[in-house]
Coordinates of C-alpha atoms and ligand atoms in Angstrom, one line a residue:
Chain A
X1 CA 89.1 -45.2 176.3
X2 CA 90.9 -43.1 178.6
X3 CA 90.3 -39.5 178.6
X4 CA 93.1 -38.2 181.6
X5 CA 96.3 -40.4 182.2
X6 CA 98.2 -39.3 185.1
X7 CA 101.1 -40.6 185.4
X8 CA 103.9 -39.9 189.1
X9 CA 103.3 -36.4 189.1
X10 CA 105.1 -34.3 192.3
X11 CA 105.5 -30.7 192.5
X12 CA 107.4 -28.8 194.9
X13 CA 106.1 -25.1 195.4
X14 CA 109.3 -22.8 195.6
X15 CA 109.9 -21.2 198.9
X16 CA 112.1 -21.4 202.2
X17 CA 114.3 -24.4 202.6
X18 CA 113.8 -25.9 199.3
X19 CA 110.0 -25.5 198.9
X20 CA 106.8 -27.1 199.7
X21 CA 105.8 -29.9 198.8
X22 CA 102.4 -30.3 197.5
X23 CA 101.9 -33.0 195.6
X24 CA 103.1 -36.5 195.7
X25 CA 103.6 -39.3 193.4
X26 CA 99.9 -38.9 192.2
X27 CA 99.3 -41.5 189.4
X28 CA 95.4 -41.9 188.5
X29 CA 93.7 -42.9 185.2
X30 CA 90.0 -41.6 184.3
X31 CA 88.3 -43.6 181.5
X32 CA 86.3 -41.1 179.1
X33 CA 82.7 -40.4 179.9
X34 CA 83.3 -41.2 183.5
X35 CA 82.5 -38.6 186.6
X36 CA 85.3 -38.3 189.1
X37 CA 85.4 -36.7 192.7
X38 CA 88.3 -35.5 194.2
X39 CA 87.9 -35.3 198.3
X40 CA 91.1 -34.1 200.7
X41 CA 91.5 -32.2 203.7
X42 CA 92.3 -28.1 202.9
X43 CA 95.4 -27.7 201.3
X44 CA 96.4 -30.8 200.0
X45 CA 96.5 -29.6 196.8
X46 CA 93.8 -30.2 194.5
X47 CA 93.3 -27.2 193.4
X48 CA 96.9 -27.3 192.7
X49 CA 96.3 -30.8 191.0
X50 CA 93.4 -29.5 188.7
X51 CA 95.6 -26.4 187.5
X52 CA 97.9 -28.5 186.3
X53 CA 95.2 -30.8 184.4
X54 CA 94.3 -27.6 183.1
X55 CA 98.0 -26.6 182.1
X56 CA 97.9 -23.6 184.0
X57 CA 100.2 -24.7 186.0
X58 CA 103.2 -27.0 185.4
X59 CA 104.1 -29.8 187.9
X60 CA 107.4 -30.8 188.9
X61 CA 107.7 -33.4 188.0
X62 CA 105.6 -36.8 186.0
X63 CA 103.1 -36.7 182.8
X64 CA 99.6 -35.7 182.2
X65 CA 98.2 -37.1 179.1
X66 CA 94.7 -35.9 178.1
X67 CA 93.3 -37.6 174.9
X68 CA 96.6 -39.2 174.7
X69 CA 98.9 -35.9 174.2
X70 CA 100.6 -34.7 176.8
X71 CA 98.7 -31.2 178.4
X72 CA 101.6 -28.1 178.7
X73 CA 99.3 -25.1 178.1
X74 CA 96.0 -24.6 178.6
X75 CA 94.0 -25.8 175.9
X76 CA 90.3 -25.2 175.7
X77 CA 88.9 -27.3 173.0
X78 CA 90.0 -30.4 175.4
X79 CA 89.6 -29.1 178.8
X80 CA 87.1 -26.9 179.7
X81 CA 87.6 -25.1 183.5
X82 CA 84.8 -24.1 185.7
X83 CA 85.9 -22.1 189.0
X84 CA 84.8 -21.3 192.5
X85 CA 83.0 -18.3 192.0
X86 CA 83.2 -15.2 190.6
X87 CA 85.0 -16.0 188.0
X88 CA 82.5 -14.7 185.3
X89 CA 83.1 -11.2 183.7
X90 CA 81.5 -8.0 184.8
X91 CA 81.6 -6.4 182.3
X92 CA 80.4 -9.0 180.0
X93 CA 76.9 -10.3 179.4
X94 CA 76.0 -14.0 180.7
X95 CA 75.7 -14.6 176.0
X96 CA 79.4 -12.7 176.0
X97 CA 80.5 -14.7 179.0
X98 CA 79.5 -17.7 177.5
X99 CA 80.9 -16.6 174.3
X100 CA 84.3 -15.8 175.7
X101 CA 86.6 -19.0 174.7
X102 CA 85.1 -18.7 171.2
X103 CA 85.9 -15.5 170.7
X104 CA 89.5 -15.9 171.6
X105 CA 89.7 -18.1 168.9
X106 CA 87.8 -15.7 166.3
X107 CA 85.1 -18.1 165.5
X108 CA 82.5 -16.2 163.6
X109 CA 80.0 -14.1 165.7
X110 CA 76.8 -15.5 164.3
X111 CA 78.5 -19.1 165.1
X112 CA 79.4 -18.0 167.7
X113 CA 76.2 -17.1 169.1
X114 CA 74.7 -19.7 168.6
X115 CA 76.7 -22.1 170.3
X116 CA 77.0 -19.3 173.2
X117 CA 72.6 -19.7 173.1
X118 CA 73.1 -23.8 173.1
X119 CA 74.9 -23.8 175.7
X120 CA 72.8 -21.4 177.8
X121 CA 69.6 -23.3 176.9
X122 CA 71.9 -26.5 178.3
X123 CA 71.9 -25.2 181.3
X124 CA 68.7 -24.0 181.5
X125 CA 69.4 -20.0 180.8
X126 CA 67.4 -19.6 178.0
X127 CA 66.4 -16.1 178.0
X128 CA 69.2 -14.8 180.3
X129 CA 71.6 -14.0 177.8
X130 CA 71.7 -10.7 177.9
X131 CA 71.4 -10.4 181.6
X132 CA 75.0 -9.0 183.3
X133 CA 76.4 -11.1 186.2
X134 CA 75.6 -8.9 188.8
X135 CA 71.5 -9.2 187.8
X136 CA 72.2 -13.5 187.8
X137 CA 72.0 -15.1 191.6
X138 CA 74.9 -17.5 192.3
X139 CA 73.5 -20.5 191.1
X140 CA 72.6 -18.8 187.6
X141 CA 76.4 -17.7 187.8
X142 CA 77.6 -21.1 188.1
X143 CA 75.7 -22.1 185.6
X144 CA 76.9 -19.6 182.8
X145 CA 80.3 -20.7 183.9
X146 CA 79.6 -24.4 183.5
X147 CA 78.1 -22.9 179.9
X148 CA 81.1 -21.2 179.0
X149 CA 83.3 -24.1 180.0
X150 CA 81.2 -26.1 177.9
X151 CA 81.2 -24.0 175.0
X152 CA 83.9 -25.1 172.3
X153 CA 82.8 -29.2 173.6
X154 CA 85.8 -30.0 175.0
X155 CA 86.2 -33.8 176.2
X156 CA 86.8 -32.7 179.7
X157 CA 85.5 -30.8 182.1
X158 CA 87.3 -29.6 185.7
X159 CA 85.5 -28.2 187.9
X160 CA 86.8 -26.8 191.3
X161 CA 84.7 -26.5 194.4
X162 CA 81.6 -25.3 191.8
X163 CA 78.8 -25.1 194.2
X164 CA 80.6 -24.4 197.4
X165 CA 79.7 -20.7 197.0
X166 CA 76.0 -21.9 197.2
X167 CA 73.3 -22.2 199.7
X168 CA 72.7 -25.9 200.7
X169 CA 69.2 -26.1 198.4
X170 CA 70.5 -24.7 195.4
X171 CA 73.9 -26.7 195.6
X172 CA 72.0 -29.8 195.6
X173 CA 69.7 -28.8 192.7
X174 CA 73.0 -27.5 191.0
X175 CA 74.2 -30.9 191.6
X176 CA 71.6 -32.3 190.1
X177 CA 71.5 -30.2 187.0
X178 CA 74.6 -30.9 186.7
X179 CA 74.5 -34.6 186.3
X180 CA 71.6 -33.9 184.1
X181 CA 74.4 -31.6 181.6
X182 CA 76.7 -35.0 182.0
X183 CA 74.5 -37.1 180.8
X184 CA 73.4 -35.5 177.9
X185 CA 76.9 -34.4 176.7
X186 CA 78.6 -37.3 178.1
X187 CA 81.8 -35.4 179.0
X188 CA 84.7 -36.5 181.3
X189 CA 84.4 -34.6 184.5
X190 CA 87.1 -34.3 186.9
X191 CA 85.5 -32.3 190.3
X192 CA 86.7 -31.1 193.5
X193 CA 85.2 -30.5 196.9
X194 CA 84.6 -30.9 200.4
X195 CA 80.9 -31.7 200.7
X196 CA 81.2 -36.0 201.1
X197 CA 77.9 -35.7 200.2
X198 CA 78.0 -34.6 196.9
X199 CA 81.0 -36.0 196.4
X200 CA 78.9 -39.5 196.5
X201 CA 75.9 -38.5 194.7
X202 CA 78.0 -37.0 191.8
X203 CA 80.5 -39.7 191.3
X204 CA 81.5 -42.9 189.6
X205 CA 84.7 -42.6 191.7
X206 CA 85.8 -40.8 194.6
X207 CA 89.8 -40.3 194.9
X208 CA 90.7 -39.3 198.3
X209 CA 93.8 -37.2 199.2
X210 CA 96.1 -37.0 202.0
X211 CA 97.0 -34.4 203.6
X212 CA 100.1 -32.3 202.7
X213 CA 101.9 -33.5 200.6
X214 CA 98.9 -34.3 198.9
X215 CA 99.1 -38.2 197.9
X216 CA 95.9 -40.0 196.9
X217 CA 95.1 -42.6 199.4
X218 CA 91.9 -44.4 198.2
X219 CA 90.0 -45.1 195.3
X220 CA 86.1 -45.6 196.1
X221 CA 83.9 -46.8 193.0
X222 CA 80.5 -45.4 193.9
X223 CA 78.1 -47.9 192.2
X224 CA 74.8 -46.2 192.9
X225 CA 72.6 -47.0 190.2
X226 CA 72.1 -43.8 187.8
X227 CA 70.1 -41.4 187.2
X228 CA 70.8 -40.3 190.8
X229 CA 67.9 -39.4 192.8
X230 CA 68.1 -38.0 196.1
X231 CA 66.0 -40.5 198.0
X232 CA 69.4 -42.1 197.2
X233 CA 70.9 -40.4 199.8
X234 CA 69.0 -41.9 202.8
X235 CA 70.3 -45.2 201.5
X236 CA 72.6 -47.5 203.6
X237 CA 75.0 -48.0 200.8
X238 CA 75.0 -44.5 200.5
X239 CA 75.9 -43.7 204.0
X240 CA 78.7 -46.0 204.2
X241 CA 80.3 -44.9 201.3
X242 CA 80.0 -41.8 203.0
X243 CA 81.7 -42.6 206.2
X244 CA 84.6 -44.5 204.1
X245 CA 85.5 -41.4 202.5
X246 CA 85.3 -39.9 205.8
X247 CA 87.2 -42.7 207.5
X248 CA 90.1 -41.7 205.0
X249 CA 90.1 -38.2 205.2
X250 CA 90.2 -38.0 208.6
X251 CA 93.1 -40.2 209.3
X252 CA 96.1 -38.7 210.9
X253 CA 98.8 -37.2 208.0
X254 CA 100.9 -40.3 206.6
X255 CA 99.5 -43.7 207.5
X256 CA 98.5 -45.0 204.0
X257 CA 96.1 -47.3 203.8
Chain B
X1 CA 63.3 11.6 196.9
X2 CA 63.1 10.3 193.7
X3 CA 65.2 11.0 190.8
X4 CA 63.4 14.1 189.1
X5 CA 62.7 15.5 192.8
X6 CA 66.5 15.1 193.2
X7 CA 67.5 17.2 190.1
X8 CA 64.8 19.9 190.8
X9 CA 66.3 20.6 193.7
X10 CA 70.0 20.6 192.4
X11 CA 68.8 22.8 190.6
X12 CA 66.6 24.8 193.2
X13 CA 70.2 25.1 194.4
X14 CA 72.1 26.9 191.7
X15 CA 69.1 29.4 191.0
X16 CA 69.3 30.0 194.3
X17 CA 72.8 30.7 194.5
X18 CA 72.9 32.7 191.4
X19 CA 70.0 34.7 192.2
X20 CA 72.1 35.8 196.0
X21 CA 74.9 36.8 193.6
X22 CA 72.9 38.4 191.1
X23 CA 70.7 40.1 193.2
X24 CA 72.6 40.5 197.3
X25 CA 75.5 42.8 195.9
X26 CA 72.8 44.9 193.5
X27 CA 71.0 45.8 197.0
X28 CA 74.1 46.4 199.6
X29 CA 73.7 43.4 201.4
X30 CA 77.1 42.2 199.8
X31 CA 79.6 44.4 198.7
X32 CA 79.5 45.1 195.2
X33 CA 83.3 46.3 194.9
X34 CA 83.8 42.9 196.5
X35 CA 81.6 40.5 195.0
X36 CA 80.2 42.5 192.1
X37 CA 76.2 41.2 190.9
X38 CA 76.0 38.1 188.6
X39 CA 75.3 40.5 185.6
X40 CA 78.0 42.6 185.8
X41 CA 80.2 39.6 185.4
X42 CA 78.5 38.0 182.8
X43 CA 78.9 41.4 180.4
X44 CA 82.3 41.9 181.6
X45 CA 82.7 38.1 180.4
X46 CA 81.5 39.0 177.3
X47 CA 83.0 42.0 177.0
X48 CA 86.6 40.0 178.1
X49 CA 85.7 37.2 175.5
X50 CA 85.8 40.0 172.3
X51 CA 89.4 41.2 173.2
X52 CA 91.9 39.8 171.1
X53 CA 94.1 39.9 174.0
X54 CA 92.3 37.3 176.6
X55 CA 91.5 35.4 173.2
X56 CA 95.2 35.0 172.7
X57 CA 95.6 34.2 176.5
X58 CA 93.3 31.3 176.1
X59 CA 94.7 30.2 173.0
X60 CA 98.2 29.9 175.2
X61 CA 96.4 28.4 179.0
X62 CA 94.8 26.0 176.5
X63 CA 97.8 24.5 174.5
X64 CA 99.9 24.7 177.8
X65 CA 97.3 22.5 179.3
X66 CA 96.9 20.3 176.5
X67 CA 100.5 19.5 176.3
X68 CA 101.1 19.2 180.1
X69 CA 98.2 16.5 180.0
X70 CA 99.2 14.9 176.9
X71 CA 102.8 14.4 178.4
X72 CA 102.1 13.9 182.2
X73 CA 99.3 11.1 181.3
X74 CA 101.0 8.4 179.5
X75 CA 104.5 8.6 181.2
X76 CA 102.7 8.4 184.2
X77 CA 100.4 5.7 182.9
X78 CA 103.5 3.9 182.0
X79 CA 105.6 4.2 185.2
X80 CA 102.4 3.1 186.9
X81 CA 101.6 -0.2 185.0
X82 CA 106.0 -0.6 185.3
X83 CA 105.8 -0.5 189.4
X84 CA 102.2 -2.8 189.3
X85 CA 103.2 -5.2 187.0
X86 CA 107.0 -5.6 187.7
X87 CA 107.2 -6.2 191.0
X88 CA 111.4 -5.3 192.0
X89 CA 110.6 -2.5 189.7
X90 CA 107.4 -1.4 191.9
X91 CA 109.5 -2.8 195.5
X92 CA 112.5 0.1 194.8
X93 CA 110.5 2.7 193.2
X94 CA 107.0 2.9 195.0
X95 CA 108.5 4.0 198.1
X96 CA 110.2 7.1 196.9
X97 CA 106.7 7.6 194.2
X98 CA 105.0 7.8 197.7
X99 CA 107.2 10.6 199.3
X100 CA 107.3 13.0 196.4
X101 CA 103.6 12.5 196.0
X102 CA 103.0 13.7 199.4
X103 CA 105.3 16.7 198.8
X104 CA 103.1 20.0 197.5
X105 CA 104.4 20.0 194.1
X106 CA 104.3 24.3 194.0
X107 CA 107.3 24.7 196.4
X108 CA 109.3 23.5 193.0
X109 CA 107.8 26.0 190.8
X110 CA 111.3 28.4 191.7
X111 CA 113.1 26.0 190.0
X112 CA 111.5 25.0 187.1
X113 CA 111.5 28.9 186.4
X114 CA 115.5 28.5 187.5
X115 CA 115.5 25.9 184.8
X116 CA 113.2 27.1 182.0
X117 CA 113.3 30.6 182.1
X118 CA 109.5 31.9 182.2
X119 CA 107.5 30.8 179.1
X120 CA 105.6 27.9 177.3
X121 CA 108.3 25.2 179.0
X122 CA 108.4 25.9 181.8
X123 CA 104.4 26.2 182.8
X124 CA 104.1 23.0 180.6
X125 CA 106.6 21.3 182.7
X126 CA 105.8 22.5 185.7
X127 CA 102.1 21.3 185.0
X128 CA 103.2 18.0 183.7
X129 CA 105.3 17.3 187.0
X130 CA 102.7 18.0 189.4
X131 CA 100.1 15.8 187.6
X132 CA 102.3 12.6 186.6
X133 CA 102.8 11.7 190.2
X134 CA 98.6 11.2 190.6
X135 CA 98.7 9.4 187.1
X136 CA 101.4 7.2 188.6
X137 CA 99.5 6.3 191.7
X138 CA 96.0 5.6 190.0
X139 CA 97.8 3.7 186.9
X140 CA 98.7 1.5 190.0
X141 CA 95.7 1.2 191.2
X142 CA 94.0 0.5 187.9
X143 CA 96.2 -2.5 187.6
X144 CA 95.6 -3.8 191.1
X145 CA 91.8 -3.5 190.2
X146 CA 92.7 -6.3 187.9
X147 CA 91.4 -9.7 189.5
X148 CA 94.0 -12.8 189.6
X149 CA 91.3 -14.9 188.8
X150 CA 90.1 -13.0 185.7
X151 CA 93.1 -13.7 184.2
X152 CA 93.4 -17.4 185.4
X153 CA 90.3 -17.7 183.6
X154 CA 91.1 -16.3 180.8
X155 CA 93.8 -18.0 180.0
X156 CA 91.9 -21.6 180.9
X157 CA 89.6 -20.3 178.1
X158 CA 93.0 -20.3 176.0
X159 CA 93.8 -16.4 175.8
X160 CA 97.1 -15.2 174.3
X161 CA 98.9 -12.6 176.4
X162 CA 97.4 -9.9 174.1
X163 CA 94.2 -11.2 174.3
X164 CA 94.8 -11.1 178.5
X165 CA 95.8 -7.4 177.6
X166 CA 93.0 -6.5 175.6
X167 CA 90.1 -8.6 177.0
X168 CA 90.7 -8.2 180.6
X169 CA 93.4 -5.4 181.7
X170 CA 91.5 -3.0 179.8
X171 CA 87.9 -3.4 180.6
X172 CA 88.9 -4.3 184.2
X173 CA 91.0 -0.7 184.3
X174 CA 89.0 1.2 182.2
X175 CA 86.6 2.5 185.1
X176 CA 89.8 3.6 187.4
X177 CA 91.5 4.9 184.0
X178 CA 88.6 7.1 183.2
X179 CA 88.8 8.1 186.8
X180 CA 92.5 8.5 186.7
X181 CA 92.0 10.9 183.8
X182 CA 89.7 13.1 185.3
X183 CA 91.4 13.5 188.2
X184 CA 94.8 14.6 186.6
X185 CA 93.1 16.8 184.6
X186 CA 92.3 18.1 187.9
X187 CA 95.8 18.4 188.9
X188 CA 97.1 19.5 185.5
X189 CA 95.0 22.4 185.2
X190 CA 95.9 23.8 188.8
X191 CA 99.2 23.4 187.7
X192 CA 99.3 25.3 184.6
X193 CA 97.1 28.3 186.3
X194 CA 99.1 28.2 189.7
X195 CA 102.6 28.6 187.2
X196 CA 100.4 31.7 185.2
X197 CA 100.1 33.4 188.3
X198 CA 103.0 33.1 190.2
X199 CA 105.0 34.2 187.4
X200 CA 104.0 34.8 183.1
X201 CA 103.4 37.3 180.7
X202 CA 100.2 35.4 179.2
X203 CA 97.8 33.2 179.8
X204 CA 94.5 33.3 181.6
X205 CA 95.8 32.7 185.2
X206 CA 97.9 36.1 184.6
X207 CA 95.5 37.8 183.1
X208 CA 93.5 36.2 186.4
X209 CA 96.7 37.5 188.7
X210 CA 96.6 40.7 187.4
X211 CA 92.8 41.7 187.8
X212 CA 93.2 40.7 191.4
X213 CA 96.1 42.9 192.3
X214 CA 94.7 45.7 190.1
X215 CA 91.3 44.8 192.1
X216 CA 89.7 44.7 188.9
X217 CA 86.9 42.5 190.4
X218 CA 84.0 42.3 187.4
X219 CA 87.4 40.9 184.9
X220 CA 88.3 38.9 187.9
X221 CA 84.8 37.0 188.3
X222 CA 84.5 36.8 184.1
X223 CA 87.8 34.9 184.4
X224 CA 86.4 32.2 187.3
X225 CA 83.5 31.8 185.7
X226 CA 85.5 31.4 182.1
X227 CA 87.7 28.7 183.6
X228 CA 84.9 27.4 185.8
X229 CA 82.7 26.1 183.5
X230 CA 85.9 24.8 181.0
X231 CA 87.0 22.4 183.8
X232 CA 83.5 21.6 184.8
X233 CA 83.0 20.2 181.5
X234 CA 85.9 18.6 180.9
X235 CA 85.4 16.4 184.3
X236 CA 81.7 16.0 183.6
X237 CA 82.4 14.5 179.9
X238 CA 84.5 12.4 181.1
X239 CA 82.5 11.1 184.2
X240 CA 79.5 10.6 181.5
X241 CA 81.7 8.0 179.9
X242 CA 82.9 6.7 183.2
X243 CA 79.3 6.2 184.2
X244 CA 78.8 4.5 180.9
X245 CA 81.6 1.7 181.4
X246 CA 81.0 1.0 184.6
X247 CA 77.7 -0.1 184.3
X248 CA 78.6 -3.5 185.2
X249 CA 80.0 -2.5 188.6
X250 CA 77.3 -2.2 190.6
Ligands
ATP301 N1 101.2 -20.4 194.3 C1 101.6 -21.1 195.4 N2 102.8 -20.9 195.9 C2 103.2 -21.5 197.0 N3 102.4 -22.4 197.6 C3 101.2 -22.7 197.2 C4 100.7 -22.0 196.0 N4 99.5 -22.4 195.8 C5 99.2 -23.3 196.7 N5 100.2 -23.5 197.6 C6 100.3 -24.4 198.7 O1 100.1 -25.7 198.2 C7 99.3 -26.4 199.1 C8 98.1 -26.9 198.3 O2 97.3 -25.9 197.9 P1 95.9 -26.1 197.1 O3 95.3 -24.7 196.9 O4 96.2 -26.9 195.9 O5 95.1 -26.9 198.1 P2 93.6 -27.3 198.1 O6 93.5 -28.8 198.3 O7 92.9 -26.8 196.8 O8 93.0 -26.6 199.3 P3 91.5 -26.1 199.6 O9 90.7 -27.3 199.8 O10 91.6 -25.2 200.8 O11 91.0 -25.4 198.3 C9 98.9 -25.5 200.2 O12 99.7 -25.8 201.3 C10 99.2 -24.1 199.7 O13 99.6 -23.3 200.7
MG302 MG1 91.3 -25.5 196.4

């Protein structure tokens, strides 16, 4: 089954001498349950790409179907968004945080709760609840976000540059947790960033992106056995697939492979 | 210093001072026609507070301030939010906002008495004018306290507008907009007492005015201490609550 269908999506950013271009002609399919990696140099736009998988932002152009119907506005209870960093509120508790998306839609509070306490207990919180996200460290942060995005069980997940807020150690044990959260909900995941290391260890499939405009430029199955360990990563195979992202991302702007 | 050793000797401080005054003029070391002792005051103060006539005055610097505030705070509020949230609106009109806010706002009290005539009005507008400008300027602010990315998440999470209003502009602001109205209050109440004095017929800052010229000094301290501790607990209610929603922004 497919869980994102994009299909010739461009999008011109406004600006002097009719805009910039940001994205090109990106046309990718992600089959549901599967873990995808986005990799491209700064600014080609995959932040801009996962906004507009999120339908917080609308592309210039081409489709983006997401269980089939076509995504225009954000929609929660099929795509869940986890951010950089900092994207939890102050003011609320890491239970209220979590919370949040339910809320919005005025599910009942005791339901509420307890799907909030799930989710925390998911990603290994229990307890923290009613800590405020000033008294969590960064990984604890990341992982009420990845809670919260989690919350109303939406099919999808995007997740944009997560850990790269995070000290090397606990980015790796983030990404390990991580995977651990995927396997248990088996959710589609869609995740961006810059670490070629993670990007291997995490995925079934890298996509690489070019440069501005932003096109995608290779497609690299990653068929490390799973679960992932990280023993994994001193592996041959592992290396190369390493430098063959590399290879790609480093080339100059607009030879296509 | 810990936190009890810190509020002993706050309040080491004030005994301290009130003792000087109570006890400095009493033995010629001050001038008691000048600064007359701490106990004089106080039973002139009560003495002042039995007249019908300062009652009435209060009565009249109260509603004057209440009104000012209860004007000057939301249109400013409103202009504010206007020049944050629209930005042409906020490109043309900040720039001007800025000057007159720099202006002293007193060098117009001639012409609001040109205007209104001397009365109720004219203190309540003059009062209203001089605070709306800060209003204006900290409404901004509040809304520039607002992250981008607060709202980009809230509306990932599937927020109406409203909801964006509710959930995030006003917990976001609140802190600044608790701030905001403390700090006009500030500015209102200097407003309203600078307008008594300079020219009125009632009101405490006359009633203030005239004990000064008539170096009626024991009627003059009743009426600082009087409005002293009104404004001191207006601002310190109001920073309680501050304090209380801003917990999270440490
Ligand atoms: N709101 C915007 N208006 C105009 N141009 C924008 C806007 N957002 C992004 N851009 C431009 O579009 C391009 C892609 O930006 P985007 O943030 O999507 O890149 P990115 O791949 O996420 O970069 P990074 O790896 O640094 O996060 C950049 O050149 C950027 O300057
Ligand atoms: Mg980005």
């Amino acid at each position: 089954m497919t869980a994102i269908e994009v299909d010739r999506l461009s999008h011109i950013y406004a600006g002097a001498e009719g805009g910039v271009p940001a994205l090109e002609d990106i046309s990718m399919t992600v089959e549901a349950g599967k873990f995808v990696v986005i990799v491209g140099p700064s600014g080609c736009g995959k932040t801009s790409l996962l906004m507009m998988l999120a339908g917080l932002r609308h592309q210039s152009t081409g489709t983006i179907l997401c269980d089939g119907r076509p995504i225009t506005d954000p929609d929660p209870s099929r795509v869940g968004v986890v951010f950089q960093e900092a994207s939890l509120f102050p003011w609320l508790t890491a239970l209220d945080n979590t919370e949040f998306p339910l809320a919005l839609r005025g599910t009942p509070r005791d339901e509420r709760r307890r799907r909030a306490e799930d989710m925390l207990n998911l990603v290994g919180l229990q307890g923290f609840g009613a800590r405020f996200p000033h008294e969590l460290s960064g990984g604890m942060k990341q992982r009420v976000s990845i809670a919260r995005g989690l919350v109303q069980d939406p099919p999808v997940l995007l997740m944009d540059e997560p850990f790269a807020a995070l000290d090397e150690q606990t980015r790796m044990t983030m990404g390990h947790e991580l995977l651990r959260i995927w396997s248990k909900t088996r959710k589609t995941v869609v995740f961006i960033t810059h670490s070629l290391t993670e990007a291997v260890y995490l995925a079934d499939e890298v996509l690489v992106m070019s440069a501005r405009p932003g096109r995608i430029v290779d497609r690299i199955a990653i068929d490390l056995p799973r679960p992932r360990t990280y023993e994994m990563m001193a592996t041959d195979t592992f290396g190369k697939l390493r430098e063959r992202i590399w290879q790609q991302i480093r080339k100059p702007e607009g030879t296509l492979s | 210093m810990t936190q009890t050793q810190i509020i002993a000797a706050r309040l080491a401080l004030l005994a301290a001072i009130l003792a000087a005054w109570a006890l400095l003029p009493k033995y010629g070391v001050l001038d008691p026609r000048l600064l007359p002792p701490l106990g004089d005051v106080l039973a002139m103060l009560g003495k002042q507070l039995a007249r019908s006539q300062v009652q009435e005055a209060i009565g009249v610097t109260a509603l004057e301030v209440v009104v000012a505030f209860v004007i000057a705070v939301p249109i400013g509020a409103a202009i504010g939010v206007a020049a944050a949230e629209f930005e042409y609106f906020g490109q043309i009109f900040k720039p001007m906002l800025f000057y007159v806010f720099s202006v002293p706002k007193s060098i117009f009290l001639p012409m609001f008495i040109l205007i209104f005539g001397i009365g109720f009005p004219q203190k309540v507008a003059y009062a209203a004018f001089s605070t709306v400008f800060i209003v204006i300027m900290s409404a901004t602010a509040a809304v520039e306290s607002v992250k981008a990315d607060h709202v980009l998440v809230a509306r990932s999470c599937g927020a109406t507008k409203a909801q964006i209003l509710w959930r995030i502009y006003v917990p976001s602001m609140m802190p600044v907009l608790l701030e905001t109205l403390r700090i006009s209050m500030i500015f209102n109440f200097t407003g309203v007492m600078i307008a008594e004095m300079y020219a009125s017929r009632t009101g405490i800052g006359h009633l203030i005015a005239n004990w000064g010229e008539n170096f009626q000094m024991p009627e003059l301290f009743a009426g600082v201490i009087m409005l002293s501790v009104v404004a001191i607990c207006f601002n310190e209610a109001v920073r309680l609550l501050e304090v209380r929603v801003s917990k999270w922004r440490t």
